[in-house]
Tab-separated table of C-alpha atoms and ligand atoms in Angstrom:
chain	number	residue	atom	x	y	z
A	200	MET	CA	0.123	-0.308	-0.245
A	201	PRO	CA	0.690	3.413	-0.509
A	202	ALA	CA	1.801	6.238	1.363
A	203	ILE	CA	-0.704	9.720	1.493
A	204	ILE	CA	0.215	13.641	1.965
A	205	LEU	CA	-2.530	15.404	3.727
A	206	VAL	CA	-0.969	19.159	3.993
A	207	GLY	CA	-3.106	22.303	4.270
A	208	ALA	CA	-3.058	24.625	1.466
A	209	GLN	CA	-3.730	27.550	3.510
A	210	TRP	CA	-1.572	29.499	7.028
A	211	GLY	CA	-2.869	26.415	8.751
A	212	ASP	CA	-6.033	26.213	10.712
A	213	GLU	CA	-7.205	24.473	8.317
A	214	GLY	CA	-8.553	21.325	9.803
A	215	LYS	CA	-5.594	18.486	9.650
A	216	GLY	CA	-6.269	16.949	13.082
A	217	LYS	CA	-10.237	16.545	12.078
A	218	ALA	CA	-9.514	15.480	8.727
A	219	THR	CA	-6.033	13.188	10.340
A	220	ASP	CA	-8.644	11.726	12.908
A	221	LEU	CA	-11.227	11.052	10.165
A	222	LEU	CA	-8.831	8.926	7.977
A	223	GLY	CA	-7.105	6.911	11.294
A	224	SER	CA	-9.050	4.339	11.561
A	225	SER	CA	-8.205	3.083	8.161
A	226	VAL	CA	-5.323	4.174	8.389
A	227	ASP	CA	-1.381	2.005	10.162
A	228	TYR	CA	0.466	4.868	10.461
A	229	VAL	CA	-0.282	8.224	10.729
A	230	VAL	CA	3.546	10.406	11.000
A	231	LYS	CA	4.310	13.937	11.952
A	232	PHE	CA	6.873	14.569	9.245
A	233	ASN	CA	7.511	18.539	9.636
A	234	GLY	CA	6.783	21.651	12.918
A	235	GLY	CA	7.291	21.568	16.342
A	236	ASN	CA	4.403	21.984	19.529
A	237	ASN	CA	3.607	25.360	17.344
A	238	ALA	CA	0.904	23.129	15.849
A	239	GLY	CA	-2.413	23.154	17.683
A	240	HIS	CA	-4.967	20.515	16.113
A	241	THR	CA	-7.843	20.569	18.130
A	242	ILE	CA	-10.070	16.803	17.867
A	243	VAL	CA	-13.575	16.116	19.079
A	244	ILE	CA	-14.488	12.561	19.528
A	245	ASN	CA	-18.072	12.251	19.964
A	246	GLY	CA	-18.516	14.785	21.976
A	247	GLU	CA	-14.776	15.017	23.767
A	248	LYS	CA	-12.780	17.266	22.859
A	249	PHE	CA	-8.526	16.818	22.583
A	250	ALA	CA	-6.463	19.507	21.470
A	251	LEU	CA	-3.022	17.845	19.803
A	252	HIS	CA	0.055	19.879	19.910
A	253	LEU	CA	3.082	18.229	18.690
A	254	LEU	CA	2.056	14.721	18.651
A	255	PRO	CA	0.261	12.763	15.242
A	256	SER	CA	-3.775	13.753	14.725
A	257	GLY	CA	-3.433	9.376	14.881
A	258	ILE	CA	-2.880	9.313	18.161
A	259	LEU	CA	-6.661	8.761	18.943
A	260	SER	CA	-7.500	6.112	16.719
A	261	GLU	CA	-6.767	2.436	18.308
A	262	ASN	CA	-4.839	0.972	16.154
A	263	CYS	CA	-3.397	2.975	14.082
A	264	VAL	CA	0.560	3.468	15.150
A	265	PRO	CA	1.300	7.359	16.136
A	266	VAL	CA	5.274	8.511	14.491
A	267	ILE	CA	7.172	11.591	15.316
A	268	GLY	CA	9.356	12.099	12.171
A	269	ASN	CA	12.694	13.451	11.563
A	270	GLY	CA	11.861	16.603	10.954
A	271	VAL	CA	10.055	17.343	13.206
A	272	VAL	CA	10.959	19.400	16.712
A	273	ILE	CA	10.300	18.370	19.780
A	274	ASP	CA	9.951	20.323	22.838
A	275	LEU	CA	10.235	16.995	25.687
A	276	GLU	CA	8.236	18.770	28.107
A	277	VAL	CA	5.433	19.753	26.334
A	278	LEU	CA	5.834	15.961	24.753
A	279	PHE	CA	5.930	14.036	27.742
A	280	GLY	CA	2.838	16.583	29.486
A	281	GLU	CA	1.129	15.648	26.841
A	282	ILE	CA	1.283	11.977	26.259
A	283	GLU	CA	0.210	12.289	30.142
A	284	ALA	CA	-2.346	14.180	30.235
A	285	LEU	CA	-4.097	11.968	27.247
A	286	GLU	CA	-3.181	9.427	29.658
A	287	ALA	CA	-5.312	11.311	32.052
A	288	ARG	CA	-8.590	10.609	30.108
A	289	GLY	CA	-8.025	7.785	29.475
A	290	ARG	CA	-6.289	7.084	25.923
A	291	SER	CA	-2.958	5.249	25.799
A	292	ALA	CA	-0.182	7.520	24.038
A	293	ALA	CA	1.950	3.312	24.094
A	294	LYS	CA	2.154	2.663	20.637
A	295	LEU	CA	4.052	6.697	20.080
A	296	ILE	CA	6.974	5.985	18.444
A	297	VAL	CA	9.331	9.124	17.550
A	298	SER	CA	12.646	9.187	15.059
A	299	ALA	CA	16.215	9.273	16.369
A	300	ASP	CA	17.121	11.149	14.493
A	301	ALA	CA	14.809	14.005	15.358
A	302	HIS	CA	15.857	17.494	16.592
A	303	VAL	CA	15.121	18.944	20.222
A	304	ILE	CA	13.614	22.266	21.766
A	305	ALA	CA	16.389	23.428	23.301
A	306	PRO	CA	15.215	25.569	26.659
A	307	TYR	CA	17.790	28.490	24.786
A	308	ASN	CA	16.047	28.025	22.123
A	309	THR	CA	12.253	28.706	23.437
A	310	THR	CA	14.348	31.360	25.211
A	311	LEU	CA	15.634	33.182	21.910
A	312	ASP	CA	12.560	32.475	19.906
A	313	LYS	CA	10.541	35.234	22.861
A	314	VAL	CA	13.008	38.121	23.456
A	315	THR	CA	14.451	37.760	19.709
A	316	GLU	CA	10.218	38.554	18.896
A	317	ARG	CA	9.976	41.537	21.508
A	318	PHE	CA	13.385	43.090	20.771
A	319	ALA	CA	12.419	42.926	16.798
A	320	GLY	CA	9.503	45.053	17.093
A	321	SER	CA	7.460	45.878	14.681
A	322	ARG	CA	9.044	43.620	12.111
A	323	LYS	CA	8.391	40.254	14.293
A	324	ILE	CA	6.900	37.715	12.548
A	325	GLY	CA	4.440	37.083	15.509
A	326	THR	CA	6.232	33.629	16.472
A	327	THR	CA	4.704	31.559	19.223
A	328	GLY	CA	7.084	31.297	21.161
A	329	ARG	CA	7.472	27.556	21.598
A	330	GLY	CA	11.094	27.693	20.287
A	331	ILE	CA	11.071	26.302	16.388
A	332	GLY	CA	13.029	29.191	14.468
A	333	PRO	CA	16.099	28.222	16.298
A	334	THR	CA	16.049	24.922	17.011
A	335	TYR	CA	16.158	24.295	12.740
A	336	ALA	CA	18.197	27.642	12.312
A	337	ASP	CA	20.761	25.280	14.771
A	338	LYS	CA	20.040	22.207	12.765
A	339	MET	CA	20.881	23.412	9.681
A	340	ASN	CA	23.834	25.087	11.011
A	341	ARG	CA	24.512	21.247	13.043
A	342	ILE	CA	24.739	22.770	16.207
A	343	GLY	CA	21.258	20.717	16.715
A	344	ILE	CA	20.500	18.540	19.593
A	345	ARG	CA	19.020	15.526	18.271
A	346	VAL	CA	16.833	12.510	20.503
A	347	GLN	CA	19.653	9.874	19.384
A	348	ASP	CA	21.910	12.904	21.613
A	349	LEU	CA	19.716	11.799	25.073
A	350	PHE	CA	21.717	8.036	24.763
A	351	ASP	CA	24.974	9.212	25.305
A	352	GLU	CA	26.030	11.952	27.075
A	353	ALA	CA	28.904	11.741	26.807
A	354	ILE	CA	27.326	13.852	22.935
A	355	LEU	CA	25.166	15.977	24.373
A	356	ARG	CA	27.524	17.265	27.231
A	357	GLU	CA	29.880	17.817	24.377
A	358	LYS	CA	26.809	19.536	22.128
A	359	VAL	CA	25.049	21.288	24.283
A	360	GLY	CA	28.324	23.266	25.766
A	361	ALA	CA	29.490	24.304	22.111
A	362	ALA	CA	26.277	25.241	21.223
A	363	LEU	CA	25.571	27.395	24.805
A	364	TYR	CA	29.348	28.880	23.867
A	365	LEU	CA	27.459	31.196	21.006
A	366	LYS	CA	24.116	31.203	21.971
A	367	ASN	CA	25.441	32.701	25.888
A	368	GLN	CA	27.220	34.998	24.277
A	369	ILE	CA	24.040	35.883	21.907
A	370	LEU	CA	21.802	35.829	25.575
A	371	SER	CA	24.058	37.646	27.297
A	372	LYS	CA	26.028	40.792	24.491
A	373	ILE	CA	23.060	41.535	22.551
A	374	TYR	CA	19.712	41.047	24.512
A	375	ASN	CA	21.196	41.228	27.565
A	376	ARG	CA	19.811	37.621	29.219
A	377	ARG	CA	21.511	35.711	32.310
A	378	ALA	CA	23.703	32.362	30.981
A	379	LEU	CA	22.350	29.673	30.679
A	380	ASP	CA	24.357	27.066	32.496
A	381	ALA	CA	25.872	23.899	29.926
A	382	GLU	CA	25.023	21.463	33.137
A	383	ALA	CA	21.785	22.569	33.795
A	384	VAL	CA	20.302	21.872	30.143
A	385	VAL	CA	22.236	18.411	30.195
A	386	SER	CA	20.618	17.358	33.600
A	387	GLU	CA	17.015	19.023	31.768
A	388	LEU	CA	17.823	16.689	28.996
A	389	LEU	CA	18.653	13.835	30.879
A	390	SER	CA	16.892	13.728	32.715
A	391	TYR	CA	14.046	12.706	29.485
A	392	ALA	CA	16.169	10.163	28.366
A	393	ASP	CA	14.762	6.606	29.988
A	394	ARG	CA	11.419	7.723	29.755
A	395	LEU	CA	12.235	8.619	25.466
A	396	ARG	CA	14.508	4.963	25.229
A	397	PRO	CA	11.907	2.284	24.496
A	398	MET	CA	9.152	4.638	21.897
A	399	VAL	CA	12.884	5.727	20.044
A	400	LEU	CA	13.144	4.126	16.397
A	401	ASP	CA	14.913	4.521	13.049
A	402	THR	CA	11.477	5.421	11.402
A	403	SER	CA	12.422	5.519	7.669
A	404	LEU	CA	13.548	2.111	8.165
A	405	LEU	CA	10.149	1.432	9.900
A	406	LEU	CA	8.357	3.063	7.202
A	407	HIS	CA	9.418	1.862	4.140
A	408	GLU	CA	9.003	-1.494	6.379
A	409	ALA	CA	5.325	-1.184	6.800
A	410	LEU	CA	4.690	0.503	3.031
A	411	ASP	CA	6.623	-3.288	1.852
A	412	ALA	CA	4.745	-4.583	3.890
A	413	GLY	CA	1.751	-3.366	2.180
A	414	LYS	CA	0.604	-1.342	5.847
A	415	THR	CA	-0.772	2.633	4.652
A	416	VAL	CA	1.197	5.140	6.153
A	417	LEU	CA	-0.402	8.799	6.224
A	418	LEU	CA	2.768	11.494	6.315
A	419	GLU	CA	0.386	14.608	8.421
A	420	ALA	CA	1.267	18.143	8.162
A	421	GLY	CA	1.028	20.406	10.703
A	422	GLN	CA	1.319	24.084	9.941
A	423	ALA	CA	0.431	24.679	5.986
A	424	THR	CA	1.527	25.879	2.008
A	425	MET	CA	1.813	29.471	2.147
A	426	LEU	CA	3.283	29.590	5.930
A	427	ASP	CA	6.507	26.834	4.283
A	428	VAL	CA	9.573	28.565	4.402
A	429	ASP	CA	10.217	28.338	0.560
A	430	HIS	CA	6.250	27.983	-0.809
A	431	GLY	CA	4.816	30.851	1.444
A	432	ASN	CA	5.172	34.343	2.432
A	433	TYR	CA	8.560	34.113	3.251
A	434	PRO	CA	9.600	35.356	6.136
A	435	TYR	CA	5.966	35.431	7.483
A	436	VAL	CA	6.510	32.302	7.579
A	437	THR	CA	7.623	29.264	10.051
A	438	SER	CA	10.754	27.586	10.248
A	439	SER	CA	10.312	24.544	8.074
A	440	SER	CA	8.163	22.482	5.064
A	441	ALA	CA	5.207	22.164	5.325
A	442	THR	CA	4.543	21.291	1.751
A	443	ALA	CA	4.627	18.218	-0.057
A	444	GLY	CA	8.281	17.760	-0.330
A	445	GLY	CA	9.716	18.476	2.909
A	446	ALA	CA	7.068	15.122	3.918
A	447	CYS	CA	9.053	13.503	2.457
A	448	THR	CA	12.430	14.368	4.020
A	449	GLY	CA	10.760	15.057	7.352
A	450	CYS	CA	10.440	11.394	7.484
A	451	GLY	CA	12.947	9.372	5.283
A	452	ILE	CA	10.020	7.858	2.174
A	453	PRO	CA	10.929	8.615	-0.445
A	454	PRO	CA	8.426	10.354	-3.813
A	455	THR	CA	8.313	6.603	-5.399
A	456	ARG	CA	5.785	5.830	-2.370
A	457	VAL	CA	3.707	8.321	-2.396
A	458	SER	CA	0.645	7.571	-4.065
A	459	SER	CA	-2.044	11.209	-3.294
A	460	VAL	CA	-2.144	14.355	-1.650
A	461	ILE	CA	-4.520	15.282	0.608
A	462	ALA	CA	-4.902	19.390	0.419
A	463	VAL	CA	-7.377	20.334	3.365
A	464	VAL	CA	-9.147	23.332	3.096
A	465	LYS	CA	-11.091	25.471	4.603
A	466	ALA	CA	-14.210	28.087	3.449
A	467	TYR	CA	-13.334	31.184	4.458
A	468	SER	CA	-9.725	32.009	5.921
A	469	THR	CA	-7.190	32.979	8.435
A	470	ARG	CA	-4.634	33.646	9.333
A	471	VAL	CA	-1.779	34.132	13.089
A	472	GLY	CA	0.741	36.180	13.086
A	473	GLU	CA	1.223	38.325	10.707
A	474	GLY	CA	1.781	38.766	7.251
A	475	PRO	CA	0.189	40.174	3.763
A	476	PHE	CA	-3.076	38.680	4.377
A	477	PRO	CA	-5.193	39.904	0.652
A	478	THR	CA	-9.600	39.182	1.221
A	479	GLU	CA	-8.620	39.878	5.044
A	480	LEU	CA	-11.266	41.180	6.313
A	481	HIS	CA	-11.764	44.195	9.670
A	482	ASP	CA	-14.807	44.636	9.039
A	483	GLU	CA	-18.585	42.892	11.274
A	484	TRP	CA	-18.291	39.650	8.206
A	485	GLY	CA	-14.332	39.373	9.973
A	486	GLU	CA	-15.580	39.188	13.414
A	487	ARG	CA	-18.830	37.198	12.449
A	488	LEU	CA	-16.208	34.478	9.993
A	489	ARG	CA	-13.794	34.696	13.535
A	490	SER	CA	-17.108	34.365	15.950
A	491	VAL	CA	-18.670	31.579	14.853
A	492	GLY	CA	-16.013	29.272	12.728
A	493	GLY	CA	-14.878	29.667	16.794
A	494	GLU	CA	-11.200	31.101	15.288
A	495	TYR	CA	-9.009	31.825	17.852
A	496	GLY	CA	-5.582	29.239	18.076
A	497	THR	CA	-5.527	26.178	19.854
A	498	THR	CA	-1.868	26.732	20.794
A	499	THR	CA	-1.637	30.412	21.201
A	500	GLY	CA	-5.752	31.659	22.280
A	501	ARG	CA	-4.710	34.389	19.363
A	502	PRO	CA	-7.910	35.522	17.936
A	503	ARG	CA	-6.968	34.809	14.415
A	504	ARG	CA	-6.994	37.146	11.594
A	505	THR	CA	-10.053	36.159	8.442
A	506	GLY	CA	-11.570	36.636	4.678
A	507	TRP	CA	-12.904	35.520	2.203
A	508	TYR	CA	-12.244	32.902	0.632
A	509	ASP	CA	-8.964	33.558	-1.438
A	510	ALA	CA	-8.508	30.583	-4.745
A	511	PRO	CA	-5.896	31.721	-6.715
A	512	ILE	CA	-4.222	30.550	-2.996
A	513	SER	CA	-5.695	27.156	-3.055
A	514	ARG	CA	-4.985	27.040	-6.563
A	515	TYR	CA	-1.334	28.227	-6.430
A	516	ALA	CA	-0.953	25.189	-3.477
A	517	ALA	CA	-2.092	22.550	-5.884
A	518	ARG	CA	0.218	23.526	-7.701
A	519	ILE	CA	3.347	22.910	-5.654
A	520	ASN	CA	1.447	20.104	-3.611
A	521	GLY	CA	0.324	18.137	-6.664
A	522	VAL	CA	-3.031	17.530	-5.493
A	523	THR	CA	-5.076	15.192	-5.594
A	524	ASP	CA	-8.428	15.662	-2.844
A	525	ILE	CA	-9.708	18.493	-0.974
A	526	VAL	CA	-11.087	18.527	1.685
A	527	LEU	CA	-13.800	21.436	2.012
A	528	THR	CA	-14.004	22.190	5.462
A	529	LYS	CA	-16.040	24.161	7.990
A	530	LEU	CA	-18.817	25.179	4.878
A	531	ASP	CA	-21.322	25.230	7.526
A	532	VAL	CA	-19.653	28.127	9.102
A	533	LEU	CA	-21.221	30.106	5.893
A	534	THR	CA	-24.494	29.323	6.523
A	535	GLY	CA	-26.927	32.900	7.137
A	536	ILE	CA	-24.327	34.827	4.455
A	537	GLU	CA	-26.429	36.375	2.299
A	538	SER	CA	-24.276	36.817	-0.446
A	539	ILE	CA	-20.586	35.319	-0.279
A	540	PRO	CA	-17.480	36.815	-1.872
A	541	VAL	CA	-14.724	34.594	-3.184
A	542	CYS	CA	-11.319	35.534	-4.485
A	543	VAL	CA	-11.374	34.451	-7.750
A	544	ALA	CA	-7.789	36.683	-8.562
A	545	TYR	CA	-5.522	40.459	-8.059
A	546	GLU	CA	-5.304	43.393	-8.664
A	547	VAL	CA	-1.731	45.254	-8.752
A	548	ASP	CA	-1.166	48.425	-9.830
A	549	GLY	CA	-4.458	48.766	-12.368
A	550	GLN	CA	-3.528	45.088	-14.015
A	551	ARG	CA	-5.200	41.654	-13.146
A	552	VAL	CA	-3.098	39.019	-11.795
A	553	ASP	CA	-4.766	35.444	-11.179
A	554	GLU	CA	-1.619	33.685	-10.229
A	555	ILE	CA	-0.026	34.824	-6.380
A	556	PRO	CA	2.442	37.400	-7.817
A	557	MET	CA	6.496	36.456	-7.621
A	558	THR	CA	7.485	39.661	-5.714
A	559	GLN	CA	6.749	40.085	-2.205
A	560	ARG	CA	6.111	43.909	-2.495
A	561	ASP	CA	2.784	42.925	-5.498
A	562	PHE	CA	2.058	40.406	-2.868
A	563	ALA	CA	1.945	42.388	0.039
A	564	LEU	CA	-0.515	45.076	-2.293
A	565	ALA	CA	-2.875	42.742	-4.104
A	566	THR	CA	-6.481	43.380	-3.505
A	567	PRO	CA	-8.631	40.736	-4.009
A	568	ILE	CA	-11.272	40.530	-7.273
A	569	TYR	CA	-14.251	39.271	-6.341
A	570	GLU	CA	-16.946	37.120	-7.076
A	571	THR	CA	-20.431	36.661	-5.585
A	572	PHE	CA	-22.476	33.949	-4.881
A	573	PRO	CA	-25.663	32.871	-3.320
A	574	GLY	CA	-25.317	31.530	0.499
A	575	TRP	CA	-27.785	29.787	1.829
A	576	THR	CA	-29.419	29.862	5.674
A	577	GLU	CA	-31.077	25.578	6.210
A	578	ASP	CA	-28.521	24.349	8.972
A	579	ILE	CA	-26.147	22.340	7.469
A	580	SER	CA	-24.025	20.180	9.630
A	581	GLN	CA	-26.621	16.984	9.683
A	582	ALA	CA	-26.049	16.913	5.271
A	583	ARG	CA	-24.052	14.051	5.240
A	584	THR	CA	-24.322	13.640	0.429
A	585	LEU	CA	-24.089	16.924	-1.843
A	586	ALA	CA	-27.696	16.256	-2.109
A	587	ASP	CA	-28.367	16.974	1.697
A	588	LEU	CA	-27.178	20.732	1.416
A	589	PRO	CA	-28.535	23.371	-0.562
A	590	GLU	CA	-28.772	24.445	-3.333
A	591	ASN	CA	-26.597	27.888	-2.933
A	592	CYS	CA	-24.642	25.683	-1.107
A	593	GLN	CA	-23.694	22.841	-3.702
A	594	ALA	CA	-23.229	25.428	-6.230
A	595	TYR	CA	-20.567	27.454	-3.849
A	596	VAL	CA	-18.621	24.024	-3.471
A	597	ALA	CA	-19.576	23.012	-7.189
A	598	ALA	CA	-17.635	27.107	-7.782
A	599	LEU	CA	-14.389	26.304	-5.065
A	600	GLU	CA	-14.372	22.828	-7.283
A	601	LYS	CA	-14.115	24.845	-10.362
A	602	MET	CA	-11.029	27.614	-9.337
A	603	SER	CA	-9.523	25.732	-7.323
A	604	GLY	CA	-7.170	23.192	-9.536
A	605	ALA	CA	-8.313	20.153	-7.602
A	606	ARG	CA	-11.877	17.050	-7.243
A	607	ILE	CA	-13.429	17.831	-3.442
A	608	SER	CA	-13.147	14.634	-1.790
A	609	VAL	CA	-14.752	14.904	1.796
A	610	ILE	CA	-16.700	18.465	2.975
A	611	GLY	CA	-16.986	19.395	6.389
A	612	VAL	CA	-19.587	20.699	8.729
A	613	GLY	CA	-19.824	20.495	11.741
A	614	PRO	CA	-16.098	20.198	13.577
A	615	ALA	CA	-16.875	15.782	15.198
A	616	ARG	CA	-15.366	13.555	13.676
A	617	ASP	CA	-18.700	12.362	11.403
A	618	GLU	CA	-20.575	16.086	10.349
A	619	SER	CA	-18.830	14.833	7.128
A	620	ILE	CA	-19.771	14.799	3.171
A	621	VAL	CA	-17.955	11.531	1.805
A	622	LEU	CA	-18.212	12.267	-1.896
A	623	HIS	CA	-14.577	10.178	-3.374
A	624	ASP	CA	-12.968	7.463	-1.445
A	625	LEU	CA	-9.178	9.469	-0.210
A	626	LEU	CA	-7.686	6.232	0.487
A	627	HIS	CA	-8.408	5.194	-3.715
B	866	GDP	P1	-5.715	22.376	12.157
B	866	GDP	O1	-4.226	23.198	13.157
B	866	GDP	O2	-5.421	22.358	10.702
B	866	GDP	O3	-5.545	21.027	12.301
B	866	GDP	O4	-6.998	22.818	12.606
B	866	GDP	P2	-7.428	23.381	13.905
B	866	GDP	O5	-7.738	21.563	15.061
B	866	GDP	O6	-6.540	24.376	14.738
B	866	GDP	O7	-8.568	24.434	13.374
B	866	GDP	C1	-9.979	23.770	13.331
B	866	GDP	C2	-11.199	24.130	13.962
B	866	GDP	O8	-12.078	23.990	12.669
B	866	GDP	C3	-11.489	23.476	14.929
B	866	GDP	O9	-11.295	23.620	15.981
B	866	GDP	C4	-12.042	22.006	15.005
B	866	GDP	O10	-12.626	21.357	15.089
B	866	GDP	C5	-12.432	23.218	13.621
B	866	GDP	N1	-13.691	21.865	12.267
B	866	GDP	C6	-12.431	21.276	11.029
B	866	GDP	N2	-13.462	21.349	11.009
B	866	GDP	C7	-14.595	21.819	10.502
B	866	GDP	C8	-16.030	21.875	10.091
B	866	GDP	O11	-16.149	21.319	9.118
B	866	GDP	N3	-16.843	23.284	10.343
B	866	GDP	C9	-17.018	24.047	12.472
B	866	GDP	N4	-17.775	24.258	12.789
B	866	GDP	N5	-15.483	23.180	12.665
B	866	GDP	C10	-14.412	21.944	11.959
B	867	IMO	P1	-1.411	24.617	12.712
B	867	IMO	O1	-0.605	23.341	12.711
B	867	IMO	C1	-1.523	28.873	12.157
B	867	IMO	C2	1.991	30.300	12.793
B	867	IMO	C3	2.566	31.658	13.894
B	867	IMO	C4	3.382	32.533	13.412
B	867	IMO	C5	4.138	31.987	11.815
B	867	IMO	C6	5.704	31.284	12.233
B	867	IMO	O2	-2.253	23.656	13.711
B	867	IMO	O3	-2.465	24.979	10.805
B	867	IMO	P2	6.712	29.726	14.916
B	867	IMO	O4	5.899	30.263	16.211
B	867	IMO	O5	6.467	28.890	13.676
B	867	IMO	O6	7.927	30.111	14.171
B	867	IMO	O7	5.354	30.738	13.983
B	867	IMO	O8	3.486	30.995	11.881
B	867	IMO	N1	2.277	29.512	12.562
B	867	IMO	C7	0.955	28.751	12.294
B	867	IMO	N2	-0.631	29.821	12.512
B	867	IMO	N3	-0.984	27.693	12.263
B	867	IMO	C8	-0.388	27.284	12.503
B	867	IMO	O9	-0.131	25.404	12.852
B	867	IMO	C9	1.051	27.610	13.253
B	867	IMO	N4	2.480	26.984	13.576
B	867	IMO	C10	2.539	28.591	12.996
B	867	IMO	O10	1.275	32.759	13.442
B	867	IMO	O11	3.221	33.726	12.069
B	868	MG	MG1	-4.526	24.568	14.262
């Protein structure tokens, strides 16, 4: 059986957690391949709400093995905190497997993330303050701490010493913060080693063997296309590869084993943090989307910026990721809006532009060209087939499909697992 990739098409929070959970009972492995506890996925099962940050969303499916791939950055305190919180609610994390090559978020990197943002002032990114950027920077700079380092005290001590030699200069001389004691950092990291050891494997090998044995592997992205470090609105992005290409490097499965790419797309747009957002609304419509859609960050609680659907963004995501199926979420949130604007193209310097502009300047200046679609007033949360949807709602879905570059296979009409309309089997 193949590997399947699931990504976010917009700026995150599209409902990837729910979509992954929906597939959880039909797949054998769910692998988180990028990001860390900057992610926040809310999953609702039988009325019970779970907020996951670091754990793969497949953790709530009994027969599925959750895997944290090498592309993830791990805050060990958060990892064990999440495991304990799940266990306290009667859920098991016993099957969790962690890559020996995943990087660890050291305490100095969380500190650096926060102070850098504070010093950046109006030039800040609006990060989640979880140490994500500095940890990926260390990885690329080849001074990162990996999971496997925790099992060799001498290596760990050497690596933390080398990293802190540099970081302490920055912390104390630039940011006027207290230098950190290397031994204290080593002890803190070592305090997790015994609990972590039984979970750690060569996850690339594990997944290859699973695929050879006919198992289905779902590769689940954190963040989304427009937050991808290469393909998003740089520099207002996260520091990892959140698109389909990143799935392969983030877990060690080659592209030739991937059979399909699912993109989760919200029926309108949201963004958390700074950066351009052409369809952003600053009026009562924006407030309505926020309140009806519950658009507050799962990780930081920040109100999400809200706006209308942006078709060029979805088309871009379809192109960058090679999307085969779209999961369209939160259609129910649009119920009751008399006419629904959809951004079909942009205007830049008086010219119509149909695709995302090449330069950051042009994207920052892009104003949406809207087409308006008639809305519906009927409650759609009970709809389970396309025919159950009001005519105008069906027309809205058909229009989005036509503009968005891939077929819509699932429609979300509420946060619960079963509040979905399945049009095509995602595991075809
Ligand atoms: P993720 O980061 O992509 O996993 O998304 P989040 O969990 O951060 O945000 C999506 C929110 O929308 C969560 O609160 C979900 O429970 C909720 N949600 C997902 N799909 C639907 C849907 O179809 N309708 C409604 N009303 N809520 C949904
Ligand atoms: P999920 O997986 C929405 C945003 C932050 C900030 C930028 C960089 O739930 O979709 P970082 O802490 O990653 O360095 O912050 O990225 N961001 C997210 N926005 N959903 C997320 O994850 C996000 N993860 C990071 O708000 O703008
Ligand atoms: Mg989220």
